[in-house]
Amino acid sequence: MVFEAHREFVEKYIIEGGLQYNSAGRVSTSAAELERSLPDGWKLKRIRPDKRHFTVVDRRGDDVARISGTKLGQHPPVLDRLCRDKQLSKMVLQNADVPVPRGYTVNAAQRQLGHYLFAQMSKPVVIKPLNAAATQGVTINVSDEAAFEEAWDDAAAAALGNPYVMVEEQMGGFDLRAYVVGGECVAAATRMQPFLIGDGRSNVMTLLESERARRRVNAQLTAADIVVDSAFLELQGFTETSTLEAGEIVFLNTLPLVGKGAVSVEVTGKVAPALSRLAARAVNAFRGLDVAAVDLIVNSLSSPDGAKVLEINTRPALSMHTFPSLGMPVRPTDAVCQFYGWKS
């Protein structure tokens, strides 16, 4: 079944949990969240004229640390560069026996070699640039030669001066973001593609309009409209005029992107300890990395079986945890302050 793990998640944690959209306005910055977690008398001091760099100042007025944008960790820059390089970071994880997707990295100019390796792999696959911003140049569900050609061109164009393309197995689970501080997973959230839940009476388009109305309490969700992929609807056995049975779930597109209507769900406390330990082990593979986020593909929150680590993010945004669409907000900066001793 298409998106089976996603459906099970929605049924167990959203429908059975009775979650409703959180009322939320503008998302605050990582610096603002960190300042809220600092003890009384401590503050952040902006390094003029820079708007993204701050020092952490204790109550005596001494500078005790420096933060840069969403990077709250105090690790050296070499670790930022290492984690941005998907090929090298994948090798680090493999050497630490952390499960990662199978696949290959090929110079973008070696398209023929890419074709050969693609032919050896189980389908579908994911094709993406070795180093790019967000999901630029990423194509999923690549199963034939025509799709390979288009995906290869997109990945090569988005490679940001590093002309390498990754061809990897496509996992069947859903995304999980784990925030790790000092070797401990302190927060976890997922970003789920937009979905509809049937009521036994309404068709897809009617349910879609009701869903848009429910989202209006949340400024983040109303900032980007839901994108409907008609071909993906058909793959699940539906069209825009199909009536959904009560409790039936249909997903509206394939990528969990905010710009396409994805929702963030805070799941801290619901993740199995073994899965949390896997996330922490992935960060610990990079010696000296104290604060980072781990992006995984998982089949369930209740077990690490089949879970694989996609990448390590040393500059993770906090909004999935502090301003989730669904679920109780969590502030990872409390753990950051505790770990570094920024406390009373």
CSV table of C-alpha atoms in Angstrom, one decimal:
chain,number,residue,atom,x,y,z
A,1,MET,CA,0.0,0.0,0.0
A,2,VAL,CA,1.3,3.5,-0.9
A,3,PHE,CA,2.5,5.4,2.2
A,4,GLU,CA,1.5,2.6,4.5
A,5,ALA,CA,3.8,3.8,7.3
A,6,HIS,CA,2.5,7.3,6.9
A,7,ARG,CA,-1.1,6.1,7.2
A,8,GLU,CA,-0.3,4.2,10.4
A,9,PHE,CA,1.3,7.3,11.9
A,10,VAL,CA,-1.7,9.5,11.1
A,11,GLU,CA,-4.2,6.9,12.5
A,12,LYS,CA,-2.2,6.3,15.7
A,13,TYR,CA,-0.9,9.7,16.6
A,14,ILE,CA,-3.2,12.2,15.0
A,15,ILE,CA,-6.6,10.6,14.7
A,16,GLU,CA,-6.5,8.5,17.9
A,17,GLY,CA,-4.6,11.2,19.7
A,18,GLY,CA,-7.3,13.8,18.8
A,19,LEU,CA,-4.7,16.3,17.7
A,20,GLN,CA,-5.9,19.7,16.5
A,21,TYR,CA,-4.0,22.4,14.7
A,22,ASN,CA,-2.1,24.7,17.0
A,23,SER,CA,-2.8,28.4,16.9
A,24,ALA,CA,0.4,30.1,15.9
A,25,GLY,CA,1.7,33.3,14.4
A,26,ARG,CA,5.2,34.2,13.4
A,27,VAL,CA,7.9,31.7,14.2
A,28,SER,CA,10.7,33.1,16.4
A,29,THR,CA,14.4,32.8,15.6
A,30,SER,CA,16.8,30.3,17.2
A,31,ALA,CA,18.4,33.2,19.0
A,32,ALA,CA,15.1,34.3,20.5
A,33,GLU,CA,14.4,30.8,21.7
A,34,LEU,CA,17.8,30.5,23.3
A,35,GLU,CA,17.4,33.7,25.1
A,36,ARG,CA,14.1,32.5,26.6
A,37,SER,CA,16.0,29.5,27.9
A,38,LEU,CA,18.8,31.5,29.5
A,39,PRO,CA,18.5,32.0,33.3
A,40,ASP,CA,17.6,35.4,34.8
A,41,GLY,CA,20.3,38.0,34.3
A,42,TRP,CA,21.8,36.3,31.3
A,43,LYS,CA,21.3,37.6,27.8
A,44,LEU,CA,22.4,37.6,24.1
A,45,LYS,CA,24.4,40.4,22.8
A,46,ARG,CA,24.4,41.1,19.1
A,47,ILE,CA,27.8,41.4,17.4
A,48,ARG,CA,27.3,44.6,15.5
A,49,PRO,CA,26.6,45.2,12.7
A,50,ASP,CA,26.0,41.5,12.1
A,51,LYS,CA,22.3,40.5,12.6
A,52,ARG,CA,22.9,36.7,12.9
A,53,HIS,CA,25.8,36.5,15.3
A,54,PHE,CA,25.5,36.8,19.1
A,55,THR,CA,27.5,36.3,22.2
A,56,VAL,CA,26.0,34.6,25.3
A,57,VAL,CA,26.5,37.0,28.3
A,58,ASP,CA,26.3,35.9,31.9
A,59,ARG,CA,25.0,38.0,34.7
A,60,ARG,CA,28.5,39.4,35.4
A,61,GLY,CA,28.6,40.7,31.9
A,62,ASP,CA,31.2,38.2,30.6
A,63,ASP,CA,30.9,36.7,27.2
A,64,VAL,CA,30.8,32.9,27.7
A,65,ALA,CA,30.0,31.6,24.2
A,66,ARG,CA,29.1,32.7,20.6
A,67,ILE,CA,26.3,31.5,18.4
A,68,SER,CA,25.8,31.9,14.7
A,69,GLY,CA,22.3,31.8,13.2
A,70,THR,CA,20.7,28.4,13.9
A,71,LYS,CA,24.0,26.9,14.9
A,72,LEU,CA,23.7,26.7,18.7
A,73,GLY,CA,26.5,24.1,19.2
A,74,GLN,CA,30.1,25.1,20.0
A,75,HIS,CA,31.8,22.6,17.7
A,76,PRO,CA,34.6,23.6,15.3
A,77,PRO,CA,33.6,24.7,11.7
A,78,VAL,CA,35.3,21.6,10.2
A,79,LEU,CA,32.3,19.5,11.5
A,80,ASP,CA,29.9,21.8,9.7
A,81,ARG,CA,31.7,21.2,6.5
A,82,LEU,CA,31.9,17.5,7.1
A,83,CYS,CA,28.2,17.1,7.8
A,84,ARG,CA,27.3,19.2,4.7
A,85,ASP,CA,29.2,16.8,2.5
A,86,LYS,CA,26.7,13.9,2.2
A,87,GLN,CA,29.2,11.5,0.8
A,88,LEU,CA,31.8,11.9,3.5
A,89,SER,CA,29.3,12.1,6.3
A,90,LYS,CA,27.7,8.9,5.0
A,91,MET,CA,31.1,7.2,5.2
A,92,VAL,CA,31.5,8.4,8.8
A,93,LEU,CA,28.1,6.9,9.7
A,94,GLN,CA,28.9,3.6,7.9
A,95,ASN,CA,32.2,3.3,9.8
A,96,ALA,CA,30.3,3.7,13.0
A,97,ASP,CA,27.8,1.0,12.0
A,98,VAL,CA,24.9,3.4,11.8
A,99,PRO,CA,22.4,2.2,9.1
A,100,VAL,CA,22.2,4.5,6.0
A,101,PRO,CA,20.5,4.1,2.7
A,102,ARG,CA,22.4,2.0,0.1
A,103,GLY,CA,23.5,3.8,-3.0
A,104,TYR,CA,26.3,5.4,-5.0
A,105,THR,CA,27.8,8.9,-5.6
A,106,VAL,CA,28.9,9.7,-9.1
A,107,ASN,CA,30.4,12.7,-10.8
A,108,ALA,CA,27.6,14.5,-12.7
A,109,ALA,CA,29.7,14.3,-15.9
A,110,GLN,CA,29.7,10.5,-15.7
A,111,ARG,CA,26.1,10.0,-16.7
A,112,GLN,CA,26.8,6.7,-18.4
A,113,LEU,CA,28.2,5.3,-15.2
A,114,GLY,CA,25.2,6.6,-13.4
A,115,HIS,CA,22.9,4.8,-15.8
A,116,TYR,CA,24.8,1.5,-15.2
A,117,LEU,CA,24.6,1.8,-11.5
A,118,PHE,CA,20.9,2.8,-11.6
A,119,ALA,CA,20.2,-0.4,-13.6
A,120,GLN,CA,21.7,-2.5,-10.9
A,121,MET,CA,19.5,-1.1,-8.1
A,122,SER,CA,16.0,-2.0,-6.9
A,123,LYS,CA,13.4,0.6,-7.9
A,124,PRO,CA,12.3,3.2,-7.2
A,125,VAL,CA,15.3,5.3,-6.2
A,126,VAL,CA,16.0,8.8,-5.0
A,127,ILE,CA,18.4,11.0,-7.1
A,128,LYS,CA,19.8,14.1,-5.4
A,129,PRO,CA,22.9,16.4,-5.5
A,130,LEU,CA,25.7,15.6,-3.1
A,131,ASN,CA,25.6,19.1,-1.7
A,132,ALA,CA,22.6,21.4,-2.1
A,133,ALA,CA,20.2,23.6,-0.1
A,134,ALA,CA,17.1,22.0,1.4
A,135,THR,CA,15.5,19.7,-1.2
A,136,GLN,CA,16.7,21.4,-4.3
A,137,GLY,CA,17.5,18.9,-7.1
A,138,VAL,CA,15.9,16.0,-5.2
A,139,THR,CA,13.7,13.6,-7.1
A,140,ILE,CA,11.9,10.6,-5.6
A,141,ASN,CA,10.2,7.6,-7.2
A,142,VAL,CA,12.7,7.3,-10.1
A,143,SER,CA,11.9,4.0,-11.8
A,144,ASP,CA,12.7,4.3,-15.5
A,145,GLU,CA,15.2,5.7,-17.9
A,146,ALA,CA,13.2,8.8,-18.8
A,147,ALA,CA,12.7,9.7,-15.1
A,148,PHE,CA,16.4,9.0,-14.5
A,149,GLU,CA,17.5,11.5,-17.2
A,150,GLU,CA,15.3,14.3,-15.9
A,151,ALA,CA,16.3,13.7,-12.3
A,152,TRP,CA,20.0,13.5,-13.1
A,153,ASP,CA,19.8,16.9,-14.9
A,154,ASP,CA,17.9,18.5,-11.9
A,155,ALA,CA,20.5,17.1,-9.4
A,156,ALA,CA,23.5,18.2,-11.5
A,157,ALA,CA,22.0,21.8,-11.9
A,158,ALA,CA,21.5,22.1,-8.1
A,159,ALA,CA,24.9,20.7,-7.1
A,160,LEU,CA,26.2,24.1,-5.8
A,161,GLY,CA,29.7,23.8,-7.4
A,162,ASN,CA,30.2,20.2,-6.2
A,163,PRO,CA,29.4,18.3,-9.4
A,164,TYR,CA,28.4,15.0,-7.8
A,165,VAL,CA,25.0,13.1,-7.9
A,166,MET,CA,23.8,10.5,-5.4
A,167,VAL,CA,21.6,7.6,-6.4
A,168,GLU,CA,20.1,5.9,-3.4
A,169,GLU,CA,17.5,3.3,-2.5
A,170,GLN,CA,14.1,4.9,-1.7
A,171,MET,CA,12.9,4.1,1.8
A,172,GLY,CA,9.2,3.4,2.4
A,173,GLY,CA,8.9,5.1,5.8
A,174,PHE,CA,8.4,8.7,6.9
A,175,ASP,CA,10.8,11.4,7.9
A,176,LEU,CA,11.8,11.9,11.6
A,177,ARG,CA,13.9,14.8,12.9
A,178,ALA,CA,15.7,14.1,16.2
A,179,TYR,CA,17.4,16.9,18.1
A,180,VAL,CA,20.4,15.6,20.0
A,181,VAL,CA,22.2,17.5,22.8
A,182,GLY,CA,25.2,16.1,24.6
A,183,GLY,CA,24.5,12.6,23.3
A,184,GLU,CA,20.9,12.5,24.3
A,185,CYS,CA,17.8,12.9,22.0
A,186,VAL,CA,15.9,15.8,23.6
A,187,ALA,CA,13.2,16.4,21.0
A,188,ALA,CA,11.7,14.7,18.0
A,189,ALA,CA,9.3,15.7,15.3
A,190,THR,CA,8.1,14.6,11.9
A,191,ARG,CA,7.0,16.6,8.9
A,192,MET,CA,4.0,14.9,7.2
A,193,GLN,CA,2.7,15.4,3.7
A,194,PRO,CA,-0.8,17.1,3.6
A,195,PHE,CA,-3.5,14.5,4.0
A,196,LEU,CA,-7.3,14.3,4.1
A,197,ILE,CA,-9.5,12.1,6.4
A,198,GLY,CA,-12.7,10.8,4.9
A,199,ASP,CA,-16.1,11.3,6.6
A,200,GLY,CA,-18.1,8.9,4.4
A,201,ARG,CA,-20.0,11.7,2.6
A,202,SER,CA,-17.6,14.2,1.1
A,203,ASN,CA,-15.3,14.0,-1.9
A,204,VAL,CA,-11.7,14.9,-2.1
A,205,MET,CA,-12.2,18.5,-3.2
A,206,THR,CA,-14.9,19.2,-0.5
A,207,LEU,CA,-12.6,17.7,2.2
A,208,LEU,CA,-9.7,19.8,0.9
A,209,GLU,CA,-11.7,23.1,1.3
A,210,SER,CA,-12.6,22.0,4.9
A,211,GLU,CA,-9.0,21.2,5.6
A,212,ARG,CA,-7.9,24.7,4.4
A,213,ALA,CA,-10.5,26.3,6.7
A,214,ARG,CA,-9.2,24.3,9.7
A,215,ARG,CA,-5.6,25.5,9.0
A,216,ARG,CA,-6.5,29.2,9.2
A,217,VAL,CA,-5.8,29.2,12.9
A,218,ASN,CA,-2.1,28.7,12.1
A,219,ALA,CA,-0.2,31.4,10.2
A,220,GLN,CA,2.5,29.0,9.1
A,221,LEU,CA,0.0,26.7,7.4
A,222,THR,CA,-1.9,29.4,5.7
A,223,ALA,CA,1.3,31.0,4.3
A,224,ALA,CA,1.6,28.1,1.8
A,225,ASP,CA,-1.4,26.5,0.1
A,226,ILE,CA,-1.8,22.7,-0.1
A,227,VAL,CA,-0.4,21.4,-3.4
A,228,VAL,CA,-2.4,18.5,-4.9
A,229,ASP,CA,-0.6,16.0,-7.0
A,230,SER,CA,-3.3,14.4,-9.2
A,231,ALA,CA,-1.0,11.6,-10.4
A,232,PHE,CA,-0.2,10.7,-6.8
A,233,LEU,CA,-3.9,10.7,-5.9
A,234,GLU,CA,-4.5,8.2,-8.8
A,235,LEU,CA,-1.7,6.0,-7.6
A,236,GLN,CA,-3.6,5.7,-4.3
A,237,GLY,CA,-6.8,4.9,-6.2
A,238,PHE,CA,-8.5,8.3,-5.9
A,239,THR,CA,-9.5,11.3,-8.0
A,240,GLU,CA,-10.5,14.8,-6.9
A,241,THR,CA,-14.2,13.7,-7.1
A,242,SER,CA,-13.8,10.4,-5.1
A,243,THR,CA,-15.8,10.2,-1.9
A,244,LEU,CA,-13.7,8.9,1.0
A,245,GLU,CA,-15.1,6.4,3.5
A,246,ALA,CA,-15.2,7.4,7.1
A,247,GLY,CA,-11.6,7.3,8.5
A,248,GLU,CA,-10.0,6.7,5.1
A,249,ILE,CA,-6.8,8.6,4.6
A,250,VAL,CA,-5.4,10.0,1.4
A,251,PHE,CA,-2.2,11.9,0.9
A,252,LEU,CA,-2.1,14.9,-1.5
A,253,ASN,CA,1.6,14.9,-2.6
A,254,THR,CA,4.8,13.0,-2.1
A,255,LEU,CA,7.3,15.4,-0.5
A,256,PRO,CA,7.0,16.7,3.1
A,257,LEU,CA,7.7,20.3,2.2
A,258,VAL,CA,6.3,23.3,4.0
A,259,GLY,CA,5.8,25.1,0.6
A,260,LYS,CA,3.5,22.2,-0.5
A,261,GLY,CA,1.4,22.1,2.6
A,262,ALA,CA,3.2,19.7,4.9
A,263,VAL,CA,2.4,19.7,8.6
A,264,SER,CA,4.9,19.3,11.4
A,265,VAL,CA,4.0,17.0,14.3
A,266,GLU,CA,5.9,17.1,17.6
A,267,VAL,CA,6.4,13.5,18.9
A,268,THR,CA,8.9,14.0,21.8
A,269,GLY,CA,8.1,11.3,24.4
A,270,LYS,CA,6.5,9.0,21.8
A,271,VAL,CA,9.7,7.8,20.2
A,272,ALA,CA,11.0,4.3,21.3
A,273,PRO,CA,14.2,4.5,23.5
A,274,ALA,CA,16.0,2.4,21.0
A,275,LEU,CA,15.2,4.8,18.2
A,276,SER,CA,16.3,7.7,20.3
A,277,ARG,CA,19.6,5.9,20.9
A,278,LEU,CA,20.1,5.4,17.2
A,279,ALA,CA,19.8,9.1,16.6
A,280,ALA,CA,22.3,9.9,19.4
A,281,ARG,CA,24.7,7.3,18.1
A,282,ALA,CA,24.6,8.9,14.7
A,283,VAL,CA,25.7,12.3,16.2
A,284,ASN,CA,28.3,10.6,18.4
A,285,ALA,CA,29.9,9.2,15.2
A,286,PHE,CA,31.2,12.8,14.7
A,287,ARG,CA,33.6,13.3,17.6
A,288,GLY,CA,33.1,16.8,19.2
A,289,LEU,CA,29.6,17.3,17.8
A,290,ASP,CA,27.5,18.2,20.8
A,291,VAL,CA,24.3,19.8,19.3
A,292,ALA,CA,22.9,18.6,16.0
A,293,ALA,CA,19.7,17.2,14.4
A,294,VAL,CA,19.5,13.8,12.8
A,295,ASP,CA,17.2,13.2,9.8
A,296,LEU,CA,16.0,9.6,9.6
A,297,ILE,CA,13.5,7.6,7.6
A,298,VAL,CA,11.5,5.3,9.9
A,299,ASN,CA,8.7,2.8,9.6
A,300,SER,CA,7.4,3.5,13.1
A,301,LEU,CA,8.1,5.5,16.2
A,302,SER,CA,7.9,2.3,18.3
A,303,SER,CA,10.9,0.5,16.8
A,304,PRO,CA,14.3,1.2,15.1
A,305,ASP,CA,13.7,-1.7,12.8
A,306,GLY,CA,14.3,-0.6,9.2
A,307,ALA,CA,15.2,2.9,10.3
A,308,LYS,CA,18.1,4.6,8.4
A,309,VAL,CA,19.9,7.9,8.9
A,310,LEU,CA,19.8,10.3,6.0
A,311,GLU,CA,22.0,13.1,7.2
A,312,ILE,CA,23.3,15.2,10.2
A,313,ASN,CA,22.3,18.9,10.4
A,314,THR,CA,24.6,21.1,12.5
A,315,ARG,CA,22.4,24.2,12.0
A,316,PRO,CA,18.9,22.8,12.5
A,317,ALA,CA,15.9,25.2,12.7
A,318,LEU,CA,13.9,24.8,15.9
A,319,SER,CA,10.4,25.6,14.6
A,320,MET,CA,9.4,21.9,14.1
A,321,HIS,CA,9.7,21.6,17.9
A,322,THR,CA,8.9,25.0,19.2
A,323,PHE,CA,6.0,25.8,16.8
A,324,PRO,CA,4.7,22.5,15.5
A,325,SER,CA,1.5,22.4,13.5
A,326,LEU,CA,0.3,19.5,15.7
A,327,GLY,CA,1.4,18.4,19.2
A,328,MET,CA,2.8,20.0,22.3
A,329,PRO,CA,5.7,22.5,21.7
A,330,VAL,CA,9.1,21.5,23.0
A,331,ARG,CA,12.1,23.9,23.6
A,332,PRO,CA,15.4,22.1,22.8
A,333,THR,CA,17.3,25.2,23.9
A,334,ASP,CA,16.6,24.3,27.5
A,335,ALA,CA,18.8,21.2,27.1
A,336,VAL,CA,21.4,23.3,25.2
A,337,CYS,CA,21.7,25.7,28.1
A,338,GLN,CA,21.8,22.8,30.6
A,339,PHE,CA,24.5,21.0,28.7
A,340,TYR,CA,26.9,24.0,28.3
A,341,GLY,CA,26.3,25.1,31.9
A,342,TRP,CA,24.6,28.4,30.9
A,343,LYS,CA,22.5,28.4,34.0
A,344,SER,CA,22.1,30.1,37.4
